[in-house]
Coordinates of C-alpha atoms in Angstrom, one line a residue:
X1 CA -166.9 -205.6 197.0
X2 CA -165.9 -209.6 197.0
X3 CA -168.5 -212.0 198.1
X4 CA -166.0 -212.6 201.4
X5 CA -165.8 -209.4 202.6
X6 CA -169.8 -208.8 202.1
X7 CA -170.4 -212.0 203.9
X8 CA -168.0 -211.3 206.9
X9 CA -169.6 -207.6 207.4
X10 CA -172.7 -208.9 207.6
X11 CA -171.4 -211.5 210.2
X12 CA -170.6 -208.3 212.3
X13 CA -174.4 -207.1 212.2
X14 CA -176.1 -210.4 213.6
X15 CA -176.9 -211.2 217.1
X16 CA -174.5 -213.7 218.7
X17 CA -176.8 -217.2 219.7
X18 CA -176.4 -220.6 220.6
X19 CA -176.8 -221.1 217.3
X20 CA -173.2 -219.8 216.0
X21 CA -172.1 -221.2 213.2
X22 CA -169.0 -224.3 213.4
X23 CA -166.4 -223.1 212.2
X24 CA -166.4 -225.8 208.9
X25 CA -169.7 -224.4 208.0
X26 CA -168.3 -220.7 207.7
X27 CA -165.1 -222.1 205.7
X28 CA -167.5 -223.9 203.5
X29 CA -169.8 -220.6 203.1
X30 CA -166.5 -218.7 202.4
X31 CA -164.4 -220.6 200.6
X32 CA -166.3 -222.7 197.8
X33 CA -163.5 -224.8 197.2
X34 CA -161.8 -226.0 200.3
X35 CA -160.2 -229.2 201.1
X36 CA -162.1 -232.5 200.5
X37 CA -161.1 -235.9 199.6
X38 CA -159.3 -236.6 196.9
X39 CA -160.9 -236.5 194.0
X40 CA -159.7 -238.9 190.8
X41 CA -159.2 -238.0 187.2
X42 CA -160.4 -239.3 183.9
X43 CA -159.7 -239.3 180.1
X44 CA -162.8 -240.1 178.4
X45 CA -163.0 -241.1 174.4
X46 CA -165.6 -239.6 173.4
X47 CA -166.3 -240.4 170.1
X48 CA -169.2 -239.5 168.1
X49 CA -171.5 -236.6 168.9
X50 CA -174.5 -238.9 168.4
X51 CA -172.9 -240.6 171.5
X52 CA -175.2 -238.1 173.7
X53 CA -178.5 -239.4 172.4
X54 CA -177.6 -242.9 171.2
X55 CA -178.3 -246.5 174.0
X56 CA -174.9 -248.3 173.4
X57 CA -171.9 -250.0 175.9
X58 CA -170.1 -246.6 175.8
X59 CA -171.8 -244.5 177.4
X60 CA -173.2 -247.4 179.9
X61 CA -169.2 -247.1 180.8
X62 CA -169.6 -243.4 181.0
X63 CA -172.8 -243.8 183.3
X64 CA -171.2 -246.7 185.6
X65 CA -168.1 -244.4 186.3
X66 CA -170.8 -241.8 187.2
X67 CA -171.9 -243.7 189.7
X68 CA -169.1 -244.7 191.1
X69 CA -167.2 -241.6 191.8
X70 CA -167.5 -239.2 194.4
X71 CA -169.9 -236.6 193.6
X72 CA -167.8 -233.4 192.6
X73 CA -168.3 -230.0 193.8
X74 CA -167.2 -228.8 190.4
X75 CA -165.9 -230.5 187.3
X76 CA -162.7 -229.1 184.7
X77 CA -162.5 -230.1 181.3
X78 CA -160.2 -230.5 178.7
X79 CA -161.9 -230.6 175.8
X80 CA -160.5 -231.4 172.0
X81 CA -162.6 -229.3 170.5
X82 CA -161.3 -226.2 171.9
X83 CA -158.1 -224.7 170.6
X84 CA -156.7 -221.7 170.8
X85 CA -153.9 -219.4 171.2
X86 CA -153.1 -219.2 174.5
X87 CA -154.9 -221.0 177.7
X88 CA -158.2 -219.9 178.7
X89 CA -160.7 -221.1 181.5
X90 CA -164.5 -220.2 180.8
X91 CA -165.8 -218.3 183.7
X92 CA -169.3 -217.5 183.2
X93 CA -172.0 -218.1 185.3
X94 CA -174.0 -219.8 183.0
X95 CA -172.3 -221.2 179.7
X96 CA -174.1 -221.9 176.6
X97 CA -174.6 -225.4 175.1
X98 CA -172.5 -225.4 172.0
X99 CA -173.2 -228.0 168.7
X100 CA -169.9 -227.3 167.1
X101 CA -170.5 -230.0 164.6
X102 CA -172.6 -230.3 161.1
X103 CA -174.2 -232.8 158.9
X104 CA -176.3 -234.8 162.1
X105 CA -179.6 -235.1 163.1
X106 CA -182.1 -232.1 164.1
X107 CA -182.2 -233.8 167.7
X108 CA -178.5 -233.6 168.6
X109 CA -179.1 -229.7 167.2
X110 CA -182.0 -229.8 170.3
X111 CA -179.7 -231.2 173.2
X112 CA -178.8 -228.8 175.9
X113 CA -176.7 -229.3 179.0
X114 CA -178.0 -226.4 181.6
X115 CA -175.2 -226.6 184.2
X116 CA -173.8 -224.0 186.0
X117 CA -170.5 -222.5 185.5
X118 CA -168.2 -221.2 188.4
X119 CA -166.5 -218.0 188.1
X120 CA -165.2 -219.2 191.5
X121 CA -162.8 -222.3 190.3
X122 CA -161.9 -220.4 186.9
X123 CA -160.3 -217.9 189.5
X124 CA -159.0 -220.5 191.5
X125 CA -157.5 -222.2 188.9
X126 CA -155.7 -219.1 187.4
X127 CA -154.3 -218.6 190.6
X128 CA -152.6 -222.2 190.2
X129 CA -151.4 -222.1 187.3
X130 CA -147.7 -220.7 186.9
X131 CA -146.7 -222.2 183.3
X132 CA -148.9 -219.7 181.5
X133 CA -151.1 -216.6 181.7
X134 CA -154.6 -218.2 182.3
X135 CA -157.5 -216.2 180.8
X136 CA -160.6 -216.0 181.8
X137 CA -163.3 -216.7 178.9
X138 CA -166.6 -215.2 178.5
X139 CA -167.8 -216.1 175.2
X140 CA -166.9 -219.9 175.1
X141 CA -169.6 -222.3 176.8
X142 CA -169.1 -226.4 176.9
X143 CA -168.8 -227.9 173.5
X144 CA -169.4 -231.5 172.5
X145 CA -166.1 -232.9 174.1
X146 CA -167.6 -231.9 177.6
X147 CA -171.8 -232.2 177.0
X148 CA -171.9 -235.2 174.9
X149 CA -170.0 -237.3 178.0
X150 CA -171.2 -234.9 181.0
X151 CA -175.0 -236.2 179.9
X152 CA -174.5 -239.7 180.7
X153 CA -172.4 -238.9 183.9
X154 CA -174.8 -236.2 185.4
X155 CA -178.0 -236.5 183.6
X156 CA -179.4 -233.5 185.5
X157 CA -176.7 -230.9 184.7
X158 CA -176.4 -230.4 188.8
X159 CA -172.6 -230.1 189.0
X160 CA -170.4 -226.6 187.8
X161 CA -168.7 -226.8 184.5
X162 CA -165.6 -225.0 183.3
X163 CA -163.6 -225.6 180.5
X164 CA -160.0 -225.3 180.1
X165 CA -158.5 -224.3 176.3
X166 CA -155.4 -226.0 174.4
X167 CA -152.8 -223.6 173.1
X168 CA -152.3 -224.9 169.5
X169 CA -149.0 -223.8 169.4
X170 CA -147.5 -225.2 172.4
X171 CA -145.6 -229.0 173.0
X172 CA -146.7 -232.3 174.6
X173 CA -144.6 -231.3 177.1
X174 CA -145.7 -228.1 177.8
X175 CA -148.9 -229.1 178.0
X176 CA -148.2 -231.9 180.4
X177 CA -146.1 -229.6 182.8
X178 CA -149.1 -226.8 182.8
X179 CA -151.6 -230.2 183.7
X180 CA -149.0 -230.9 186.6
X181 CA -149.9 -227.4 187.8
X182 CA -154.0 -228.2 188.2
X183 CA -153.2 -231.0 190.7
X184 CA -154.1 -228.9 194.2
X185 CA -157.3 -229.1 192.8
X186 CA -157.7 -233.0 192.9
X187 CA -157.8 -232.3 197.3
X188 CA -160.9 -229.6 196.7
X189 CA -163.5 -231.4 195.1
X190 CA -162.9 -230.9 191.0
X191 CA -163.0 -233.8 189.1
X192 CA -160.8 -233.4 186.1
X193 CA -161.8 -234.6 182.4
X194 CA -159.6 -234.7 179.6
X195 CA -161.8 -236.0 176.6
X196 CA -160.3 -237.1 173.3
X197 CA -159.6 -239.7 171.8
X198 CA -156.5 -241.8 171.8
X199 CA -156.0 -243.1 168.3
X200 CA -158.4 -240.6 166.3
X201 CA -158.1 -240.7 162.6
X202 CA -161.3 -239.6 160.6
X203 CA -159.9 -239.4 157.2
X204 CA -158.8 -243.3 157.3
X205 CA -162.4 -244.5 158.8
X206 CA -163.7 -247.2 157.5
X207 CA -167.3 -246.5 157.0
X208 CA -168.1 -249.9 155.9
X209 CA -167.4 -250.9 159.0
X210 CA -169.0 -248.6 161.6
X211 CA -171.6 -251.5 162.9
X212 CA -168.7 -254.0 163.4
X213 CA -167.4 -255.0 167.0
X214 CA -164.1 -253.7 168.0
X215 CA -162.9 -253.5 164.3
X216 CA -159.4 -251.7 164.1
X217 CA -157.2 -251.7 161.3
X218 CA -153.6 -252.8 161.7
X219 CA -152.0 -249.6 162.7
X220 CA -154.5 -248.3 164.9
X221 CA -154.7 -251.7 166.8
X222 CA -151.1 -251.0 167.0
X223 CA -150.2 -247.7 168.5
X224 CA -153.5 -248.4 170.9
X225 CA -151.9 -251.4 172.2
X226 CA -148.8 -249.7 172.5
X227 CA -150.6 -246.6 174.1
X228 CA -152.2 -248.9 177.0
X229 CA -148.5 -250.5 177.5
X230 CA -147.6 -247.0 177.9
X231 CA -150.0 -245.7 180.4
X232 CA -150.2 -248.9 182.8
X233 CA -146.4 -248.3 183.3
X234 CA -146.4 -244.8 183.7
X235 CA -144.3 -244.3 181.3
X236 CA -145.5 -241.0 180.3
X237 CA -142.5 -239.9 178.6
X238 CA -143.1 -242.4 175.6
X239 CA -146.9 -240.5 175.3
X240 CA -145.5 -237.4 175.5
X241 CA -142.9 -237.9 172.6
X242 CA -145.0 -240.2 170.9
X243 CA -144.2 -238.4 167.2
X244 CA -141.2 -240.5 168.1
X245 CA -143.1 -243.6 168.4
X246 CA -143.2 -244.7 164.6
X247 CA -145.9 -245.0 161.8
X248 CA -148.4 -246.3 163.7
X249 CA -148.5 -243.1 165.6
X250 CA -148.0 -240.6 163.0
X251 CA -151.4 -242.6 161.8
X252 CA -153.2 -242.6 164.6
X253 CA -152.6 -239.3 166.0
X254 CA -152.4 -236.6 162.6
X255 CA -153.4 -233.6 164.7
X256 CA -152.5 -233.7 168.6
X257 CA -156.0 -232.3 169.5
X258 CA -157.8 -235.4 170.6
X259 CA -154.8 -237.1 172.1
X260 CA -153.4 -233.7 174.3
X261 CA -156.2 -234.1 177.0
X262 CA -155.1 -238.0 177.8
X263 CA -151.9 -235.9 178.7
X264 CA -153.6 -233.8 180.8
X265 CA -155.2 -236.7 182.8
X266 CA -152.0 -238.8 183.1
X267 CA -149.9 -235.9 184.8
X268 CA -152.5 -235.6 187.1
X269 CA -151.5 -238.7 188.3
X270 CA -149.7 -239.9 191.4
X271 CA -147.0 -242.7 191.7
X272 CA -149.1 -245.0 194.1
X273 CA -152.2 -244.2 192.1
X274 CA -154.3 -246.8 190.1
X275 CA -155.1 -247.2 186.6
X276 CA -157.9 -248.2 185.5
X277 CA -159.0 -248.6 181.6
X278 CA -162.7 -249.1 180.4
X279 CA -165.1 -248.5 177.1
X280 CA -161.9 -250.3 175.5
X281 CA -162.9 -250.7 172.0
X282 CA -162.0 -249.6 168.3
X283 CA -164.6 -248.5 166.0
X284 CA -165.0 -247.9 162.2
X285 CA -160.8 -248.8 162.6
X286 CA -159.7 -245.7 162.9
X287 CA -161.1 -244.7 166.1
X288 CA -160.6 -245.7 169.1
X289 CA -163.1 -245.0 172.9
X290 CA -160.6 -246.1 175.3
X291 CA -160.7 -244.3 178.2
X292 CA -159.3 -244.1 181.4
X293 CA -160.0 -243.7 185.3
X294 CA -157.1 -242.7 187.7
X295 CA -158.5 -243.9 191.0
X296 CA -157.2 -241.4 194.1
X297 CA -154.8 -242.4 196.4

């Protein structure tokens, strides 16, 4: 029996009081995701793992936004670091903590981000979308891409986390329409996340360099400039086809993974909406934390 129909018949059971219920509290007892205020999207760069236990201006930028925003009844994110074939949301209750990486420290190995999942807005959100077959994940959990960031924005794990998968074998485009499809959600209280990176190369870092401010080499200052140009004047198209965009982009991005979930947060965007760019910095040269904040409308 659904929690809805349980709830109503035992509406039918209780005494009528002064007390009744407003009709805003039943909606909000019944439907966990009704309309709020709209709520705005981000792309964050997320860089390193050791990101999530490490004092430095990035995830300063990741805590301000934090506190800036609305506080979300859920959150959906759009992680690089997991592909597959086919879209899927995870819809546990409780998803596991998972150090998809190797070669760090014991205590990244030790982290663990407790929150909640919500069976509730992977339904909902299979219901939205149209573009593809959404399935719904049991086995998954929240991988770097969404703990390492989700630390510093909600230190005490108190808001729902689902994921949402990348088909490795669809196009920018695709990808971008089915992001289009998520946008209903934006009006119920689910902040959106893609994290990435913009410019993410690791086989051309420069580890010499990893202590240096802002250090880029040439091609990656390049197609980040470029990239920023892009976004601040919506022109999406030029992101979406940026294998047309030259060298500099055939560097920067070798395998679409990190760059898909900026594509994910720009459809999500209005025409009137702002844009808002912060953590704006290159590192080891062939990285790059940009990130970006679409404010709501």
């Amino acid at each position: 029996m659904s929690t809805r129909k349980q709830f109503l018949q035992s509406l039918a059971v209780l005494p009528f009081t002064g007390a009744t219920m407003k009709l805003n509290e039943l909606n909000q007892l019944t439907t966990p995701f009704s309309k709020t205020t709209k709520m705005p999207v981000l792309f964050l760069g997320h860089g390193s793992p050791m990101n999530a236990i490490e004092e430095n201006e990035f995830v300063s930028g990741f805590r301000k936004i934090g506190k800036e925003i609305t506080r979300p009844n859920a959150i959906l994110c759009i992680s690089a670091h997991w592909e597959t074939r086919g879209t899927y949301v995870t819809a546990m209750q409780n998803p596991p903590t998972i150090h998809d990486f190797g070669g760090f420290p014991q205590e990244l190995f030790q982290v663990q981000y407790p929150a909640k999942g919500s069976p509730e807005l992977a339904s909902e959100t299979k219901a939205l979308v149209k573009k593809a077959e959404i399935g719904l994940d049991e086995k998954w959990g929240l991988d770097h891409g969404a703990w390492s960031v989700l630390k510093h924005l909600y230190p005490d794990a108190d808001v729902p986390v689902i994921q949402m998968s990348l088909d490795r074998f669809q196009s920018p485009q695709y990808h971008y329409e089915l992001a289009q499809e998520l946008k209903a959600l934006r009006e119920k209280g689910v902040l959106i996340i893609g994290s990435g990176n913009m410019v993410h190369n690791l086989n051309m870092i420069r580890w010499d360099k990893m202590n240096a401010d802002n250090f880029a080499l040439d091609w990656a200052a390049e197609a980040s400039e470029k990239m920023k140009q892009f976004i601040v004047n919506d022109d999406h198209q030029s992101l979406i086809n940026y294998h047309k965009q030259g060298r500099a982009f055939q560097l920067s991005v070798p395998s679409p993974e990190h760059y898909l979930p900026l594509l994910y947060t720009l459809a999500l965007k209005e025409k009137q909406e702002a844009v808002h760019l912060f953590n704006d910095k290159a590192v080891a040269g062939s990285l790059t934390m940009t990130s970006v904040k679409i404010d709501a409308a």
